[in-house]
């Protein structure tokens, strides 16, 4: 049987997009006949303790000749381990660590240097979007020939029949962290307090408790506690229900390596308001949304105003999203592209 080790930092069930990608790829590879061993590299990445880093290194060195994919959240700071592994690993890069919003200049420089070194010794690089591929070529000097793009899939689903409501239901999905730009979104919505809207933010509050506390404080300062709900992590079924009850999906991220929640929203037939950060322009099909520069609360407010006030625009973009959903990538196709990399290197 074809065999691969998939090395992930910490709990594979962590409720974020990167881990969701890993889980589905592992599931689909197994359906394709691969034996996939999951290797836990420990908690705390990309800021692991010295003990965790040493333990992760030893686990990787013990793999011998096994083909190994290492998730980029850990891979970027495991250059020494990657260099000394008997079978050089395959990197899975969702987005470069150095581009994470909120990273200090000191850590940004450390991450960039470590990622660059690690990427020079891996056998191949799997990325989740053409935008990330371009970033690795232009910023890190990775050869185009060594990169394979395996865009995330999306599960097909029936589109809910939406009815007119007194208030427009806005939905944003993703872990509360600086990169997601929720503070920008709150400031934008504070400019629209005379319009009929409610916002639900669905995503873990535990990944960055300080950021979550700051967000709660900002919501309170802008007197929006009764209009913005923070759900924390939600189940798959609960998230689907939120997509079904929403009227507009909004993503204020400063940067996305792909933006899986956008394709989920498109599959749900939702019009999109998002930024141009990272791969987002490649992910949002033409005619399905409005894109604005990241970090610009004025532009974000203007885009939201258009969709809140214009029912016909919402309906048009919703119909366009339904049509675009027919052409979204599948998880099986994503896994096939990764399997092709593994077979080519075997």
C-alpha positions as a printed NumPy array, in Angstrom:
array([[  0.   ,   0.   ,   0.   ],
       [  1.171,   3.55 ,  -0.743],
       [  2.219,   5.229,   2.496],
       [  2.818,   8.799,   3.679],
       [  3.28 ,  10.527,   7.021],
       [  1.379,  13.779,   7.525],
       [  3.06 ,  15.877,  10.225],
       [  0.879,  18.506,  11.879],
       [  1.497,  20.915,  14.758],
       [ -0.738,  19.885,  17.653],
       [ -4.352,  18.764,  17.495],
       [ -5.541,  17.896,  13.993],
       [ -9.087,  18.808,  15.081],
       [ -8.142,  22.442,  15.754],
       [-11.037,  24.533,  14.314],
       [ -9.187,  26.673,  11.763],
       [ -9.034,  26.595,   7.983],
       [ -5.508,  25.202,   7.758],
       [ -6.328,  22.223,   9.954],
       [ -9.627,  21.695,   8.123],
       [ -7.621,  21.467,   4.893],
       [ -5.266,  18.924,   6.451],
       [ -8.144,  16.801,   7.762],
       [ -9.918,  16.649,   4.429],
       [ -6.747,  15.924,   2.469],
       [ -5.924,  13.054,   4.82 ],
       [ -9.468,  11.695,   4.49 ],
       [ -9.416,  11.899,   0.7  ],
       [ -5.917,  10.402,   0.383],
       [ -7.13 ,   7.404,   2.364],
       [-10.082,   7.048,  -0.011],
       [ -7.559,   7.   ,  -2.855],
       [ -5.811,   4.023,  -1.278],
       [ -3.06 ,   5.75 ,   0.673],
       [ -2.064,   4.735,   4.177],
       [ -1.686,   8.049,   6.02 ],
       [  0.05 ,   8.185,   9.395],
       [ -0.613,  11.41 ,  11.312],
       [  2.377,  12.654,  13.304],
       [  1.673,  15.198,  16.066],
       [  4.589,  17.631,  16.289],
       [  3.348,  19.219,  19.496],
       [  1.56 ,  22.396,  20.508],
       [  2.59 ,  26.021,  20.333],
       [  3.73 ,  26.404,  16.726],
       [  4.875,  28.743,  15.273],
       [  6.146,  29.763,  18.73 ],
       [  7.026,  26.366,  20.265],
       [  9.03 ,  25.935,  23.423],
       [ 12.598,  24.681,  23.076],
       [ 11.464,  21.305,  24.409],
       [  8.63 ,  21.055,  21.867],
       [ 10.94 ,  22.033,  19.022],
       [ 13.504,  19.424,  20.038],
       [ 10.844,  16.722,  20.427],
       [  9.375,  17.554,  17.007],
       [ 12.826,  17.386,  15.445],
       [ 13.512,  13.966,  16.945],
       [ 10.137,  12.621,  15.778],
       [ 10.869,  13.732,  12.234],
       [ 14.404,  12.334,  12.23 ],
       [ 13.048,   8.969,  13.394],
       [ 10.896,   8.582,  10.272],
       [ 13.699,   7.168,   8.169],
       [ 12.808,   6.777,   4.497],
       [  9.112,   7.576,   4.941],
       [  7.581,  10.138,   2.582],
       [  6.509,  13.024,   4.791],
       [  4.337,  16.094,   4.323],
       [  4.883,  18.768,   6.983],
       [  2.245,  21.436,   7.56 ],
       [  3.675,  24.917,   7.044],
       [  2.668,  26.205,  10.475],
       [  5.477,  24.022,  11.821],
       [  7.623,  23.464,   8.73 ],
       [  8.666,  27.089,   8.525],
       [ 10.702,  26.872,  11.713],
       [ 11.943,  23.301,  11.318],
       [ 14.746,  24.021,   8.873],
       [ 17.331,  22.029,  10.846],
       [ 15.068,  18.988,  11.039],
       [ 14.202,  19.206,   7.335],
       [ 17.877,  19.379,   6.399],
       [ 18.78 ,  16.302,   8.446],
       [ 15.843,  14.033,   7.607],
       [ 16.873,  10.945,   5.635],
       [ 14.   ,  11.398,   3.191],
       [ 13.685,  15.126,   2.591],
       [ 10.142,  16.294,   3.39 ],
       [  7.41 ,  17.875,   1.309],
       [  6.271,  21.275,   2.57 ],
       [  2.584,  22.193,   2.701],
       [  2.368,  25.991,   2.766],
       [ -1.024,  27.58 ,   3.415],
       [  0.6  ,  31.005,   3.569],
       [  4.088,  32.145,   4.627],
       [  4.478,  32.578,   8.386],
       [  6.274,  35.885,   7.9  ],
       [  3.122,  37.347,   6.313],
       [  0.939,  36.667,   9.354],
       [ -0.587,  39.951,  10.531],
       [  0.441,  40.886,  14.062],
       [  3.856,  39.203,  13.897],
       [  6.508,  41.497,  15.35 ],
       [  9.275,  42.704,  13.008],
       [ 11.735,  40.583,  14.999],
       [  9.738,  37.381,  14.575],
       [  8.876,  38.28 ,  10.995],
       [ 12.577,  38.346,  10.153],
       [ 13.167,  35.085,  12.03 ],
       [ 10.266,  33.367,  10.252],
       [ 11.333,  34.636,   6.828],
       [ 14.918,  33.42 ,   7.263],
       [ 13.87 ,  30.045,   8.659],
       [ 11.206,  29.47 ,   5.997],
       [ 13.614,  30.391,   3.236],
       [ 16.177,  27.916,   4.554],
       [ 13.636,  25.137,   5.071],
       [ 12.218,  25.573,   1.577],
       [ 15.654,  25.071,   0.032],
       [ 15.944,  21.523,   1.383],
       [ 12.448,  20.1  ,   0.821],
       [ 11.696,  17.743,  -2.064],
       [  8.636,  19.66 ,  -3.208],
       [  6.256,  22.361,  -2.045],
       [  2.472,  22.057,  -2.025],
       [  0.554,  25.344,  -1.824],
       [ -3.149,  26.05 ,  -1.574],
       [ -3.368,  28.826,  -4.165],
       [ -1.606,  30.328,  -7.176],
       [ -1.126,  33.497,  -5.107],
       [  0.893,  31.612,  -2.5  ],
       [  2.912,  29.974,  -5.274],
       [  3.757,  33.407,  -6.679],
       [  4.706,  34.642,  -3.214],
       [  7.126,  31.753,  -2.659],
       [  8.754,  32.269,  -6.052],
       [  9.072,  36.04 ,  -5.732],
       [  9.872,  36.349,  -2.012],
       [ 11.64 ,  33.096,  -1.168],
       [ 13.223,  32.16 ,  -4.478],
       [ 11.48 ,  28.781,  -4.697],
       [ 11.593,  27.333,  -8.211],
       [  8.268,  27.133, -10.029],
       [  9.034,  23.54 , -11.   ],
       [  9.083,  22.404,  -7.373],
       [  5.657,  23.86 ,  -6.539],
       [  2.311,  22.103,  -6.926],
       [ -0.95 ,  23.979,  -6.383],
       [ -3.675,  21.986,  -4.608],
       [ -6.581,  24.341,  -4.028],
       [ -9.006,  23.397,  -1.246],
       [-12.221,  21.711,  -2.256],
       [-15.707,  22.631,  -1.193],
       [-18.666,  20.412,  -0.412],
       [-21.621,  20.876,  -2.737],
       [-24.792,  21.844,  -0.898],
       [-28.331,  22.964,  -1.669],
       [-28.735,  26.738,  -1.553],
       [-31.213,  27.948,   1.057],
       [-34.236,  29.9  ,  -0.13 ],
       [-33.771,  33.319,   1.424],
       [-36.632,  35.577,   2.458],
       [-36.65 ,  39.319,   3.037],
       [-35.959,  40.247,   6.652],
       [-36.125,  43.458,   8.629],
       [-32.361,  43.317,   9.134],
       [-29.654,  42.116,   6.752],
       [-27.786,  39.179,   8.286],
       [-24.034,  39.583,   7.809],
       [-21.744,  36.62 ,   8.435],
       [-17.975,  36.407,   8.869],
       [-16.171,  33.137,   9.586],
       [-12.676,  32.544,  10.912],
       [-10.599,  32.393,  14.074],
       [-10.346,  35.728,  15.86 ],
       [ -6.778,  36.835,  15.166],
       [ -5.128,  40.045,  13.923],
       [ -4.876,  38.749,  10.344],
       [ -8.651,  38.424,  10.025],
       [ -9.213,  42.185,  10.337],
       [-12.279,  41.979,  12.556],
       [-11.343,  45.314,  14.114],
       [-11.527,  46.887,  10.649],
       [-14.935,  45.289,  10.132],
       [-16.274,  46.649,  13.431],
       [-15.04 ,  50.151,  12.609],
       [-16.683,  49.905,   9.186],
       [-20.008,  48.8  ,  10.628],
       [-19.893,  51.575,  13.224],
       [-20.231,  53.952,  10.276],
       [-23.423,  52.151,   9.224],
       [-25.293,  52.12 ,  12.508],
       [-28.343,  53.784,  10.912],
       [-28.753,  50.863,   8.485],
       [-30.592,  47.604,   9.327],
       [-27.961,  44.892,   9.841],
       [-26.704,  42.306,  12.298],
       [-23.3  ,  40.598,  12.203],
       [-22.359,  37.117,  13.365],
       [-18.654,  36.292,  13.707],
       [-18.173,  32.518,  13.857],
       [-14.687,  31.398,  14.835],
       [-12.632,  30.311,  17.797],
       [-11.854,  32.959,  20.407],
       [ -9.104,  30.854,  21.979],
       [ -6.375,  31.075,  19.345],
       [ -5.459,  34.633,  20.332],
       [ -7.243,  35.554,  23.6  ],
       [ -5.682,  39.026,  23.657],
       [ -7.032,  39.784,  20.187],
       [-10.455,  38.443,  21.2  ],
       [-10.468,  40.672,  24.296],
       [ -9.5  ,  43.701,  22.207],
       [-12.294,  42.912,  19.752],
       [-14.894,  42.661,  22.516],
       [-13.66 ,  45.977,  23.903],
       [-13.92 ,  47.659,  20.5  ],
       [-17.447,  46.34 ,  19.973],
       [-18.434,  47.706,  23.375],
       [-16.751,  51.067,  22.776],
       [-18.69 ,  51.456,  19.523],
       [-21.943,  50.5  ,  21.317],
       [-22.518,  47.544,  19.007],
       [-22.934,  44.756,  21.571],
       [-26.564,  44.25 ,  20.576],
       [-25.737,  44.003,  16.865],
       [-22.553,  41.908,  16.723],
       [-22.469,  38.333,  18.034],
       [-19.264,  36.369,  18.655],
       [-20.191,  32.685,  18.635],
       [-16.765,  31.146,  19.205],
       [-16.193,  27.751,  17.585],
       [-19.31 ,  26.143,  16.152],
       [-20.1  ,  22.661,  14.857],
       [-20.217,  21.84 ,  11.155],
       [-24.022,  21.707,  11.209],
       [-24.272,  24.979,  13.126],
       [-21.956,  26.673,  10.646],
       [-24.044,  25.438,   7.728],
       [-27.116,  26.871,   9.447],
       [-25.367,  30.238,   9.746],
       [-24.545,  30.205,   6.03 ],
       [-28.172,  29.345,   5.254],
       [-29.554,  32.199,   7.368],
       [-27.075,  34.847,   6.176],
       [-27.715,  37.436,   3.477],
       [-24.14 ,  38.653,   2.909],
       [-20.743,  37.127,   3.671],
       [-17.923,  39.467,   4.673],
       [-14.205,  38.785,   5.107],
       [-11.979,  41.687,   6.181],
       [ -8.719,  39.714,   6.245],
       [ -5.426,  41.486,   5.708],
       [ -4.124,  38.361,   3.952],
       [ -5.408,  34.921,   2.979],
       [ -3.406,  32.094,   1.463],
       [ -6.669,  30.952,  -0.144],
       [ -9.82 ,  31.733,   1.846],
       [-11.761,  28.489,   2.214],
       [-14.643,  30.286,   3.916],
       [-15.172,  32.303,   0.74 ],
       [-15.758,  29.204,  -1.372],
       [-18.054,  27.875,   1.363],
       [-20.032,  31.117,   1.169],
       [-20.172,  30.899,  -2.625],
       [-21.444,  27.32 ,  -2.34 ],
       [-24.177,  28.71 ,  -0.076],
       [-25.119,  31.28 ,  -2.719],
       [-24.019,  34.315,  -0.726],
       [-22.83 ,  37.641,  -2.138],
       [-19.339,  38.491,  -0.886],
       [-17.684,  41.582,   0.545],
       [-13.974,  40.944,   1.02 ],
       [-10.534,  42.468,   0.688],
       [ -7.842,  42.1  ,  -1.935],
       [ -5.442,  40.551,   0.6  ],
       [ -3.346,  37.665,  -0.698],
       [ -5.247,  35.067,  -2.721],
       [ -8.718,  36.507,  -2.151],
       [ -9.045,  38.127,  -5.613],
       [ -8.274,  34.725,  -7.166],
       [-10.853,  33.028,  -4.94 ],
       [-13.831,  35.367,  -5.467],
       [-15.381,  34.725,  -8.913],
       [-16.3  ,  37.719, -11.048],
       [-19.745,  39.111, -10.331],
       [-20.133,  37.464,  -6.928],
       [-18.818,  40.199,  -4.67 ],
       [-17.16 ,  43.522,  -3.971],
       [-13.46 ,  43.686,  -3.081],
       [-11.755,  46.519,  -1.185],
       [ -8.185,  47.17 ,  -0.014],
       [ -7.314,  45.437,   3.293],
       [ -7.293,  47.645,   6.37 ],
       [ -9.54 ,  50.308,   4.794],
       [-12.645,  50.635,   6.97 ],
       [-14.075,  53.458,   4.829],
       [-13.979,  51.384,   1.638],
       [-15.327,  48.364,   3.513],
       [-18.214,  50.424,   4.886],
       [-19.051,  51.71 ,   1.392],
       [-19.112,  48.167,  -0.018],
       [-21.303,  46.899,   2.804],
       [-23.648,  49.855,   2.407],
       [-24.191,  48.972,  -1.259],
       [-25.223,  45.408,  -0.483],
       [-27.271,  46.269,   2.591],
       [-29.262,  48.932,   0.732],
       [-29.563,  47.303,  -2.701],
       [-31.728,  44.176,  -2.68 ],
       [-31.407,  43.66 ,  -6.439],
       [-27.606,  43.767,  -6.226],
       [-27.712,  41.117,  -3.498],
       [-29.961,  38.906,  -5.611],
       [-27.788,  39.305,  -8.707],
       [-24.597,  38.438,  -6.845],
       [-26.35 ,  35.54 ,  -5.128],
       [-27.42 ,  34.08 ,  -8.482],
       [-23.879,  34.553,  -9.786],
       [-22.526,  32.75 ,  -6.718],
       [-24.861,  29.806,  -7.318],
       [-23.638,  29.564, -10.903],
       [-19.981,  29.852,  -9.854],
       [-20.44 ,  27.112,  -7.247],
       [-20.844,  24.575, -10.045],
       [-17.199,  25.105, -10.982],
       [-15.571,  25.134,  -7.54 ],
       [-12.754,  22.644,  -6.825],
       [-13.531,  19.336,  -5.112],
       [-11.685,  17.753,  -2.201],
       [-11.104,  14.625,  -4.254],
       [ -9.404,  16.715,  -6.921],
       [ -7.274,  18.415,  -4.279],
       [ -6.124,  15.052,  -2.913],
       [ -5.421,  13.717,  -6.412],
       [ -3.045,  16.613,  -7.066],
       [ -1.207,  15.883,  -3.813],
       [ -1.137,  12.15 ,  -4.564],
       [  0.411,  12.947,  -7.937],
       [  3.242,  14.774,  -6.163],
       [  3.805,  11.821,  -3.833],
       [  3.827,   9.313,  -6.694],
       [  6.198,  11.42 ,  -8.76 ],
       [  8.674,  11.515,  -5.873],
       [  8.351,   7.859,  -4.873]])
